XYZ file of N, CA and C in Angstrom:
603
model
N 44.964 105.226 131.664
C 45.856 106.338 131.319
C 46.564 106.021 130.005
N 46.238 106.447 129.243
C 47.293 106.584 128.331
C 48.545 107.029 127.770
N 49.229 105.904 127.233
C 50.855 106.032 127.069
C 51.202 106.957 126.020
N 52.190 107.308 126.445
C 53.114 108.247 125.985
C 53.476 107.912 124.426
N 53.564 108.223 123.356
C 53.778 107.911 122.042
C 55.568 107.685 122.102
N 55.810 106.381 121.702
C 56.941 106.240 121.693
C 57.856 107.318 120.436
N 59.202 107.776 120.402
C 59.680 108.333 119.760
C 60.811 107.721 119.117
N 60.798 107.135 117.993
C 61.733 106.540 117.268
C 63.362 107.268 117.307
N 64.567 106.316 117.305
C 65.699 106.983 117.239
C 66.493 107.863 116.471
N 65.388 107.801 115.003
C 65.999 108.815 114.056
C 64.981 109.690 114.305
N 63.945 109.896 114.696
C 62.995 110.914 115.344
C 63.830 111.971 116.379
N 64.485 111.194 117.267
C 64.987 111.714 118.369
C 66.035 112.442 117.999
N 67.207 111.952 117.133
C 68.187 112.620 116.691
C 67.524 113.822 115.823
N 66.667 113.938 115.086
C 66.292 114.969 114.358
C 66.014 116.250 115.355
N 65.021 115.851 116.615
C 64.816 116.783 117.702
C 66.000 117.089 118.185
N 66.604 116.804 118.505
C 67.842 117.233 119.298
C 68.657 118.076 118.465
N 68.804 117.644 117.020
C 69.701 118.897 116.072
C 68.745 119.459 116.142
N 67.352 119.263 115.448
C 66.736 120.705 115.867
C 66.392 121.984 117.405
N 66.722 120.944 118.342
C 66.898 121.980 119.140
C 68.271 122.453 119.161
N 69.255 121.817 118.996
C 70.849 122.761 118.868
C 70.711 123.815 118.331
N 69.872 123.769 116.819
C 70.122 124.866 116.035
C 69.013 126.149 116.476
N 68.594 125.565 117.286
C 67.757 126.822 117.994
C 68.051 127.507 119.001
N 69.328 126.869 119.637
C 69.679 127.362 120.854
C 71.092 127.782 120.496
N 71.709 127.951 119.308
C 72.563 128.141 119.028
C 73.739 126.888 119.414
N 73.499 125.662 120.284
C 74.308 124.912 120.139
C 74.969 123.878 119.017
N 75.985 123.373 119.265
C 76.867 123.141 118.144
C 76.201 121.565 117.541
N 76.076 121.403 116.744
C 75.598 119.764 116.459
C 76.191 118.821 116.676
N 77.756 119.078 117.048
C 78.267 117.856 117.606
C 77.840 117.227 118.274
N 76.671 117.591 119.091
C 76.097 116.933 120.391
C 76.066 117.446 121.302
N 75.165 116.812 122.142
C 74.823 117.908 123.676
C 75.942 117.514 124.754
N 76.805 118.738 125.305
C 78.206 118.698 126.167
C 79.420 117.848 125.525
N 79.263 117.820 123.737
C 80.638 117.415 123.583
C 82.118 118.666 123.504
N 81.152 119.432 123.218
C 82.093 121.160 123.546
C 82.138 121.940 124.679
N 82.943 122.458 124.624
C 83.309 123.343 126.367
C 83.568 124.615 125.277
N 82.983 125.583 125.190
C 82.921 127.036 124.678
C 83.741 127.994 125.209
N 84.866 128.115 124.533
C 85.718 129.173 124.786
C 85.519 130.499 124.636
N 85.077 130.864 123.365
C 84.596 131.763 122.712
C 83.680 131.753 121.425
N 82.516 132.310 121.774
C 81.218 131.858 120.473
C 81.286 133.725 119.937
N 81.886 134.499 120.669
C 81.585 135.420 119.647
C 80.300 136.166 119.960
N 79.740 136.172 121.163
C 78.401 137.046 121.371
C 78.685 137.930 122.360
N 79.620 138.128 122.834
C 80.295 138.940 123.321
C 79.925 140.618 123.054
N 80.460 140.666 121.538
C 80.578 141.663 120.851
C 81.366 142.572 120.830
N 82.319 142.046 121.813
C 83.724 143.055 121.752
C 84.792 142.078 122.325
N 86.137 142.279 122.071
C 87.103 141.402 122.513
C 87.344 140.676 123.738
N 86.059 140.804 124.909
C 85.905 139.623 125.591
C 85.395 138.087 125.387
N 85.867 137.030 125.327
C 85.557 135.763 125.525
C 84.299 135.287 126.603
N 83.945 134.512 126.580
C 83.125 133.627 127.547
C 83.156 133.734 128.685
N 84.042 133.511 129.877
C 84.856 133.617 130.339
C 85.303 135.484 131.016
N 85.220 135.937 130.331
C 85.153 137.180 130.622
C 86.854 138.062 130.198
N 87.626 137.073 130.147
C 89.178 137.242 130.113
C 89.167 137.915 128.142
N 89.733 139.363 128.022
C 89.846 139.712 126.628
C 91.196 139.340 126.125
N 90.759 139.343 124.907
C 91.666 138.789 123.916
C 92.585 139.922 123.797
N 93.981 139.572 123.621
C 94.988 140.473 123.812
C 95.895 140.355 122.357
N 96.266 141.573 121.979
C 97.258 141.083 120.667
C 98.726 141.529 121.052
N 99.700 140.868 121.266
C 100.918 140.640 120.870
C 101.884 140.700 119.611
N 102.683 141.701 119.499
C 103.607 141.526 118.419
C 105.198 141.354 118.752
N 105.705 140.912 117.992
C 107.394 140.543 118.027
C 108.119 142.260 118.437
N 107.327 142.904 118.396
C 107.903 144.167 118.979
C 108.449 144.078 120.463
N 107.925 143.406 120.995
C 107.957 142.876 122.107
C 110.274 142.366 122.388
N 110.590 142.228 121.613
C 111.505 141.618 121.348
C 112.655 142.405 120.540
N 111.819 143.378 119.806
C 113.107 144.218 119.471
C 112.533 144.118 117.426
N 111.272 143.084 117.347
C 110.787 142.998 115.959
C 109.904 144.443 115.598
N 109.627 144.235 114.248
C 108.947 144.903 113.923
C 107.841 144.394 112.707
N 107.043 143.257 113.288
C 105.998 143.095 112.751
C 104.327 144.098 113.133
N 103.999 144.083 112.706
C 102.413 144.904 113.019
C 101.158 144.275 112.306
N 100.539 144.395 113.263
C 99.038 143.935 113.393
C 98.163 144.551 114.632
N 96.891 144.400 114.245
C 95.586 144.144 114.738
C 94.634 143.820 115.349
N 93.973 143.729 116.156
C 92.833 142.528 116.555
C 91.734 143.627 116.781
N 90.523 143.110 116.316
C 89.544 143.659 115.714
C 87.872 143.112 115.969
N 86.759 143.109 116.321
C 85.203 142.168 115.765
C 84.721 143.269 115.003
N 84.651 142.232 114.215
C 84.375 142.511 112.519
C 83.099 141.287 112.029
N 82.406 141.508 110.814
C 81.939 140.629 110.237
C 82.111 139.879 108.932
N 82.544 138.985 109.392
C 82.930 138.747 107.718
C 82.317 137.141 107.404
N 81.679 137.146 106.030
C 81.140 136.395 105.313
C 79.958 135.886 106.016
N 79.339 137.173 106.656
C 78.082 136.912 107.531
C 78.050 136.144 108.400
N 79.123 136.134 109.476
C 79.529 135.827 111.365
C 80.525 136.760 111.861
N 80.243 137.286 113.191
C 80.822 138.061 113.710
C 81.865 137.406 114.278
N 83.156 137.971 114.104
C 84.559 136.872 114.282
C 85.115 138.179 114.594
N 86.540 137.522 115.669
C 87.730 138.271 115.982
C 88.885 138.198 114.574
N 89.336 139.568 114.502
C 89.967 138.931 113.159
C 91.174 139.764 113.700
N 92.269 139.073 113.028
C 93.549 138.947 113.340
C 94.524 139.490 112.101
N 94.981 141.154 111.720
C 95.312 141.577 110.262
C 96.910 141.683 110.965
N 97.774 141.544 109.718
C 98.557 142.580 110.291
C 99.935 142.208 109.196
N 101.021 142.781 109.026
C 102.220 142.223 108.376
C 103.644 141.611 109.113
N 103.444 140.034 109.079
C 104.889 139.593 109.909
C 106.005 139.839 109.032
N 107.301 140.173 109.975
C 108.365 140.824 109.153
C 109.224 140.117 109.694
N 110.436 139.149 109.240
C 111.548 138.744 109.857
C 112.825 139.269 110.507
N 112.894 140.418 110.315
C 113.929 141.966 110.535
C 114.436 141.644 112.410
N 115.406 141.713 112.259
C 115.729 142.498 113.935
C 115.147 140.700 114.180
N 115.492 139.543 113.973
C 115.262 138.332 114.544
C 113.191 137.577 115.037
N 112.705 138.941 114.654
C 111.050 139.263 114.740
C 110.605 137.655 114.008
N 108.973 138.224 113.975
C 108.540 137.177 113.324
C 107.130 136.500 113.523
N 106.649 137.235 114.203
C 105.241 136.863 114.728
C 104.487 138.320 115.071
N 103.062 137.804 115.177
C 101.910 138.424 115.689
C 101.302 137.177 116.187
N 100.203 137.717 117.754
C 98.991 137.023 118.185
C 98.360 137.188 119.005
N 97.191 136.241 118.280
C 95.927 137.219 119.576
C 95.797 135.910 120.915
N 96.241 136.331 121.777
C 96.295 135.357 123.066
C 94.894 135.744 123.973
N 94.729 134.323 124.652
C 93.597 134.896 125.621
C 93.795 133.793 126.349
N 93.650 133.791 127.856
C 93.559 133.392 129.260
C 92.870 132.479 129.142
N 92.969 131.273 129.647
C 92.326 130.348 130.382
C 91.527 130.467 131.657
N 90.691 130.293 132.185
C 90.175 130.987 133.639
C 90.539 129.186 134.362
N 89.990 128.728 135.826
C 90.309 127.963 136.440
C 89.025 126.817 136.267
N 88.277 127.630 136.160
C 87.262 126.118 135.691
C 87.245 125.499 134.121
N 87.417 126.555 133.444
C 87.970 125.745 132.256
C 88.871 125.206 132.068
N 89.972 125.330 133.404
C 91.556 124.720 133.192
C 91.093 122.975 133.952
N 89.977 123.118 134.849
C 89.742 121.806 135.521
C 88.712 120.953 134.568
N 88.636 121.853 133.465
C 87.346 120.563 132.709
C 88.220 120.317 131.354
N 89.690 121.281 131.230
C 90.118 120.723 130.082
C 90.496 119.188 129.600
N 90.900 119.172 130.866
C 91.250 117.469 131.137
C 90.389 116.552 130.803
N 89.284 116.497 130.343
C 88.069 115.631 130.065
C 88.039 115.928 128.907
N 88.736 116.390 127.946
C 88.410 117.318 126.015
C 89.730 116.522 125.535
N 89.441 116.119 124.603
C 90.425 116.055 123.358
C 91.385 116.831 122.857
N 90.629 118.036 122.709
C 91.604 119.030 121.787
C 90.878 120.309 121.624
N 91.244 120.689 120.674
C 90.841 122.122 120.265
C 89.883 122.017 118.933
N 88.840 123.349 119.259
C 88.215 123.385 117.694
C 87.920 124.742 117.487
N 88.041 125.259 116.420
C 88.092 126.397 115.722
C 87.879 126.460 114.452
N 86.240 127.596 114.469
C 86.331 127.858 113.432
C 86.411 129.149 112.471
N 87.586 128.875 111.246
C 88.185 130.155 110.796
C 87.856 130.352 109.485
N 88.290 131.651 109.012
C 88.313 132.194 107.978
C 89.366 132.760 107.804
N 90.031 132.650 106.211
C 91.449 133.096 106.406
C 91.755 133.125 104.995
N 92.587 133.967 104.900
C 93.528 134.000 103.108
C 94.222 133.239 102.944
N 94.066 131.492 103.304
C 94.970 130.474 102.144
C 96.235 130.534 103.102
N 96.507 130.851 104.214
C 97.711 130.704 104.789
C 97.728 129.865 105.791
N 98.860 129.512 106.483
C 99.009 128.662 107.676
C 99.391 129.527 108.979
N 98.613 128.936 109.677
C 98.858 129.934 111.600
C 98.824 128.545 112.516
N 99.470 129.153 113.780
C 99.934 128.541 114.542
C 98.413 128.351 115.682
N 98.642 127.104 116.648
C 97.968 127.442 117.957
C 99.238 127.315 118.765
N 98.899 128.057 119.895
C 100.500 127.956 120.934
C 99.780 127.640 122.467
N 99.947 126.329 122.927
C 99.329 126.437 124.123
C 100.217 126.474 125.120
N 100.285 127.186 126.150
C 101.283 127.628 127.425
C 100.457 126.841 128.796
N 101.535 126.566 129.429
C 100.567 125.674 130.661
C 101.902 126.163 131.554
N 101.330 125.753 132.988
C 101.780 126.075 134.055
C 103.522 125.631 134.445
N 103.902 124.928 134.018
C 105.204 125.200 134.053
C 105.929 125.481 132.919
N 105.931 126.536 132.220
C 106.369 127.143 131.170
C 106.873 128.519 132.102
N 108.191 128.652 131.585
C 108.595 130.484 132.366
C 109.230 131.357 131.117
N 109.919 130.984 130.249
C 110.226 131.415 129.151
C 108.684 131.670 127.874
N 108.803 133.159 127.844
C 107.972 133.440 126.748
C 107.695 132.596 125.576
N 108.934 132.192 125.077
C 108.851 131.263 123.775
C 108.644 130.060 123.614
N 108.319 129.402 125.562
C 107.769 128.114 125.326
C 106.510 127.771 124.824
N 106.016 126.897 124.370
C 104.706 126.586 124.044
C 104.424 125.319 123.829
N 103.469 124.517 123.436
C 102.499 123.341 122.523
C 102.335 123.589 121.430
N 102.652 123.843 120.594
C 102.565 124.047 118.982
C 101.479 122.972 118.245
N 100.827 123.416 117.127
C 100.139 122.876 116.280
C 99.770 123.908 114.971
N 99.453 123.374 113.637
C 99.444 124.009 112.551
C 98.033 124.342 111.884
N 97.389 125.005 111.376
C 96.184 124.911 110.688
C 96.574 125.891 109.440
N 95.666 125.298 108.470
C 95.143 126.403 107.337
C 93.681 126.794 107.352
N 93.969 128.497 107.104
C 92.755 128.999 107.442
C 91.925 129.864 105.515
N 91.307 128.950 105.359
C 90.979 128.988 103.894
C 90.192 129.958 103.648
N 89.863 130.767 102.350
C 88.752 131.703 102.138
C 87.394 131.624 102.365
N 87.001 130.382 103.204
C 85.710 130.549 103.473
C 85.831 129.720 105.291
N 84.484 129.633 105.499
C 84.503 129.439 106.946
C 84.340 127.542 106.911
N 85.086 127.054 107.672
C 85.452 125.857 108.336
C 86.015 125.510 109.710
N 85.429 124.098 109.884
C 85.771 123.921 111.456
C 87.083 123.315 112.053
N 88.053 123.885 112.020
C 89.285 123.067 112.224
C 89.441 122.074 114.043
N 90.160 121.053 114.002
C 90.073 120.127 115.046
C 91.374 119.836 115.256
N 91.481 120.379 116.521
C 93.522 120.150 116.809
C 93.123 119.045 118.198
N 93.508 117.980 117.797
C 93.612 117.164 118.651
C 95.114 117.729 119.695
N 94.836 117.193 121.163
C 96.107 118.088 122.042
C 97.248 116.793 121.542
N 96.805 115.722 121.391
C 98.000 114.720 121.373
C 98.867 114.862 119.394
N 98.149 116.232 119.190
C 99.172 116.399 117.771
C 99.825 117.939 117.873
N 99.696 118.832 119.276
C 100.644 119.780 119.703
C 102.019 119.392 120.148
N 102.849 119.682 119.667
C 104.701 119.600 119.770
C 105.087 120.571 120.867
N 105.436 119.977 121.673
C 106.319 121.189 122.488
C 107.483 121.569 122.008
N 107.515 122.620 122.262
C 108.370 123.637 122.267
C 109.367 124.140 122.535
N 110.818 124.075 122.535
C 111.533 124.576 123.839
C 110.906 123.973 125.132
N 110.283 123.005 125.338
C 109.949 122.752 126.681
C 110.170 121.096 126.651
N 110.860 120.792 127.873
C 110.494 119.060 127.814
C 109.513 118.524 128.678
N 108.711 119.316 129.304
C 107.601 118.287 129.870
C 106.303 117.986 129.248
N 105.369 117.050 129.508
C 104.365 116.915 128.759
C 103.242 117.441 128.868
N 102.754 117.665 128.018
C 101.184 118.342 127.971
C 99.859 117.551 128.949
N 100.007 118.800 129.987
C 98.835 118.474 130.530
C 97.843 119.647 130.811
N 96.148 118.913 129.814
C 95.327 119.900 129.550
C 94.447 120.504 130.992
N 95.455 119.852 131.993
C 94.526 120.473 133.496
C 95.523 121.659 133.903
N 96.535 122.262 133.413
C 97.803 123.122 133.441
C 97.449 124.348 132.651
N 96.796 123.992 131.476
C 96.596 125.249 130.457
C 96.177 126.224 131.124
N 96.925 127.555 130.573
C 96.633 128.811 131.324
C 96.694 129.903 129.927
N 97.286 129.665 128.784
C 96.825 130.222 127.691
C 96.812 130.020 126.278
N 96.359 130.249 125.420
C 95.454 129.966 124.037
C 96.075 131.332 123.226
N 97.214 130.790 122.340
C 97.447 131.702 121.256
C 97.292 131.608 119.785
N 96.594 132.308 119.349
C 96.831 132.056 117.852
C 97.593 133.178 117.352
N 98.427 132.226 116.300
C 99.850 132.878 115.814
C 100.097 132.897 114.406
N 100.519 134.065 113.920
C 101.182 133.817 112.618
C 102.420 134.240 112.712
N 103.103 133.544 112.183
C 104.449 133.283 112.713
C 105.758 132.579 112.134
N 106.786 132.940 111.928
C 107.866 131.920 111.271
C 108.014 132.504 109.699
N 107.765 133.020 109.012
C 107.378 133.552 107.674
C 107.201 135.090 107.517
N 107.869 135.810 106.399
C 107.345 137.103 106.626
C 105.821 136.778 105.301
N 104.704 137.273 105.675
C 103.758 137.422 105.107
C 102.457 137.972 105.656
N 101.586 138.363 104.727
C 100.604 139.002 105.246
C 99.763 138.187 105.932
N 99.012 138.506 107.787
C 97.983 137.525 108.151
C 96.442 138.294 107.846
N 95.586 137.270 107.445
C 94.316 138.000 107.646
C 93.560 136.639 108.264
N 93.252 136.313 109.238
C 92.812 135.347 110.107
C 91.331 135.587 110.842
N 90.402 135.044 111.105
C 89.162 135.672 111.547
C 88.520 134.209 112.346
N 88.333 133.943 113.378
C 87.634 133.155 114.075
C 86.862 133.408 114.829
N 85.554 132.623 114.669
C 84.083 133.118 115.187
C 84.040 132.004 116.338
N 84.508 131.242 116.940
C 84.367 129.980 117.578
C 85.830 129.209 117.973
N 85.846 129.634 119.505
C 87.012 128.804 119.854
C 86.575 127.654 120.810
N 86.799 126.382 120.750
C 85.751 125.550 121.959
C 86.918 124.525 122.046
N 86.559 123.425 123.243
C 87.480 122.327 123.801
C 86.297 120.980 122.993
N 86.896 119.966 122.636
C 86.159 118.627 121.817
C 86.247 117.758 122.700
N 85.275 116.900 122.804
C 85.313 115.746 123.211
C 85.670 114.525 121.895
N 86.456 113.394 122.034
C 86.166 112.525 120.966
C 84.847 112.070 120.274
């Protein structure tokens, strides 16, 4: 009987990105991402099934305004996030929030952090993560990104989110929701992310 042709290790790695990129998986590697949202959806549901919701400081007595939208831009279909934050009346934000479901809340605990990738006008936005003992609206996990004129993969490690108004610690088996925010600044957002996923190191 004859043996099997051995397959060298840079052989092997070549097969394997080439099958990612055929299956649409990410090249980081096979199960280093947990897929939040890839965007094939085609309308403001996630993975998951839970839709993306937009929030404004109206909520509060503000009067910022915005958007949430799937759109295409720079050839990937992304949720995009428009709108004008206004500081008036104590305001100050817009965002597009979306749900955690329960099996992604039991495998967060095994991920690093967050990855996202955006497109954006040169500005800075927030992530806001809310977990299970949070009761006040304005608590959160905070972290910062810039979302540049072309598309890139941003990486929020959870151990560089700040809480918030809250003193207990971040635990990624608690998460129950995922906001992205522009916020703190009056300025225009134009924000667009095609890819929200959990990292492994």
């Amino acid at each position: 009987m004859m043996a099997a042709p051995s397959v060298g290790r840079k052989s092997l790695t070549v097969c394997l990105l080439a099958a990612a990129i055929a299956t649409g998986m990410p090249a980081m590697g096979i199960g280093s991402v947990l897929q939040l949202d890839n965007r094939e959806s085609g309308d403001l549901h996630a993975v998951n099934g839970a839709e993306w919701r937009l929030f404004t400081d109206g909520v509060m007595g503000g009067v910022s305004v915005g958007s949430l939208a799937v759109e295409e831009v720079a050839g990937r279909s992304c949720l995009r996030m428009r709108g004008d934050v206004r500081l008036d009346n104590n305001g100050g934000f817009i965002q597009a929030a979306l749900d955690v479901d329960e099996e992604q809340r039991r495998s967060a605990a095994g991920y690093a952090g967050l990855l996202l990738d955006v497109h954006g006008n040169d500005e800075q936005y927030n992530v806001h993560l809310r977990t299970d003992g949070m009761r006040a609206p304005w608590q959160s996990f905070r972290a910062t990104f810039t979302a540049t004129p072309a598309w890139r993969t941003v990486k929020l490690p959870f151990s560089q989110f700040n809480a918030y108004r809250f003193d207990g610690a971040f635990d990624a088996s608690t998460l129950r929701r995922i906001g992205i925010v522009a916020i703190g600044r009056a300025f225009t957002a134009d924000l667009c992310i095609s890819r929200l996923a959990l990292y492994r190191d």
